[in-house]
Amino acid sequence: MQLTAIDDAEALGLPIPCRAFDPEVFFAETPADVEYAKSLCGACPVKEACLAGALERREPWGVWGGELFVQGVVVARKRPRGRPRKTEAVA
């Protein structure tokens, strides 16, 4: 992400969510918190530049430009920690 895009937006008085909220929000562990972080990016004026920069830098994790990165790849949803529940076999 080019710092000038953020600087320009802030100079115009446009809110930048990652500057207004705790940065830990954008590196959340739970799926619900990740979705919240992604929603904060929705109206961000530098969303496209942020995503392009994250892709270029190959960010390993976190929410960037409204997308979730896991191991350097954009994924749709965060999986909860642990194993999935076993379903009971129907006899």
GROMACS .gro file of C-alpha atoms in nm:
model
   91
    1MET     CA    1   0.000   0.000   0.000
    2GLN     CA    2   0.135   0.340  -0.083
    3LEU     CA    3   0.153   0.559   0.221
    4THR     CA    4   0.053   0.855   0.005
    5ALA     CA    5  -0.297   0.710  -0.043
    6ILE     CA    6  -0.350   0.706   0.334
    7ASP     CA    7  -0.192   1.048   0.376
    8ASP     CA    8  -0.414   1.192   0.102
    9ALA     CA    9  -0.729   1.042   0.256
   10GLU     CA   10  -0.641   1.168   0.603
   11ALA     CA   11  -0.564   1.515   0.465
   12LEU     CA   12  -0.915   1.521   0.322
   13GLY     CA   13  -1.055   1.420   0.661
   14LEU     CA   14  -1.168   1.078   0.541
   15PRO     CA   15  -1.176   0.813   0.815
   16ILE     CA   16  -0.927   0.527   0.783
   17PRO     CA   17  -1.057   0.234   0.994
   18CYS     CA   18  -0.716   0.076   1.056
   19ARG     CA   19  -0.600   0.407   1.202
   20ALA     CA   20  -0.914   0.458   1.413
   21PHE     CA   21  -0.947   0.108   1.564
   22ASP     CA   22  -0.707  -0.111   1.757
   23PRO     CA   23  -0.481  -0.281   1.498
   24GLU     CA   24  -0.535  -0.615   1.673
   25VAL     CA   25  -0.889  -0.611   1.530
   26PHE     CA   26  -0.741  -0.675   1.187
   27PHE     CA   27  -0.547  -0.979   1.312
   28ALA     CA   28  -0.834  -1.144   1.502
   29GLU     CA   29  -0.855  -1.513   1.586
   30THR     CA   30  -1.228  -1.581   1.584
   31PRO     CA   31  -1.433  -1.596   1.265
   32ALA     CA   32  -1.681  -1.340   1.403
   33ASP     CA   33  -1.404  -1.092   1.482
   34VAL     CA   34  -1.253  -1.139   1.136
   35GLU     CA   35  -1.589  -1.066   0.974
   36TYR     CA   36  -1.615  -0.752   1.191
   37ALA     CA   37  -1.271  -0.638   1.073
   38LYS     CA   38  -1.366  -0.702   0.710
   39SER     CA   39  -1.683  -0.497   0.758
   40LEU     CA   40  -1.478  -0.203   0.889
   41CYS     CA   41  -1.290  -0.197   0.558
   42GLY     CA   42  -1.613  -0.170   0.359
   43ALA     CA   43  -1.626   0.210   0.337
   44CYS     CA   44  -1.250   0.271   0.359
   45PRO     CA   45  -1.132   0.519   0.095
   46VAL     CA   46  -0.801   0.334   0.048
   47LYS     CA   47  -0.944  -0.018   0.041
   48GLU     CA   48  -0.825  -0.098  -0.313
   49ALA     CA   49  -0.475   0.042  -0.254
   50CYS     CA   50  -0.452  -0.151   0.074
   51LEU     CA   51  -0.548  -0.480  -0.091
   52ALA     CA   52  -0.312  -0.421  -0.385
   53GLY     CA   53  -0.026  -0.344  -0.147
   54ALA     CA   54  -0.095  -0.654   0.063
   55LEU     CA   55  -0.098  -0.873  -0.246
   56GLU     CA   56   0.225  -0.714  -0.368
   57ARG     CA   57   0.396  -0.763  -0.030
   58ARG     CA   58   0.247  -1.111   0.006
   59GLU     CA   59   0.115  -1.037   0.354
   60PRO     CA   60   0.114  -1.362   0.552
   61TRP     CA   61  -0.201  -1.298   0.759
   62GLY     CA   62  -0.462  -1.047   0.867
   63VAL     CA   63  -0.739  -0.844   0.708
   64TRP     CA   64  -0.614  -0.614   0.433
   65GLY     CA   65  -0.839  -0.417   0.200
   66GLY     CA   66  -1.144  -0.605   0.326
   67GLU     CA   67  -0.997  -0.947   0.249
   68LEU     CA   68  -0.860  -1.213   0.483
   69PHE     CA   69  -0.507  -1.340   0.425
   70VAL     CA   70  -0.405  -1.678   0.567
   71GLN     CA   71  -0.052  -1.798   0.490
   72GLY     CA   72  -0.024  -1.535   0.217
   73VAL     CA   73  -0.341  -1.638   0.034
   74VAL     CA   74  -0.676  -1.460   0.026
   75VAL     CA   75  -0.945  -1.682   0.177
   76ALA     CA   76  -1.319  -1.627   0.203
   77ARG     CA   77  -1.373  -1.723   0.568
   78LYS     CA   78  -1.175  -1.785   0.883
   79ARG     CA   79  -1.211  -2.137   1.014
   80PRO     CA   80  -1.259  -2.178   1.388
   81ARG     CA   81  -0.971  -2.327   1.584
   82GLY     CA   82  -0.961  -2.699   1.651
   83ARG     CA   83  -1.110  -2.996   1.478
   84PRO     CA   84  -1.459  -2.996   1.333
   85ARG     CA   85  -1.719  -3.181   1.538
   86LYS     CA   86  -1.778  -3.542   1.455
   87THR     CA   87  -2.128  -3.616   1.338
   88GLU     CA   88  -2.303  -3.920   1.474
   89ALA     CA   89  -2.347  -4.202   1.224
   90VAL     CA   90  -2.708  -4.279   1.149
   91ALA     CA   91  -2.779  -4.655   1.169
   0.00000   0.00000   0.00000
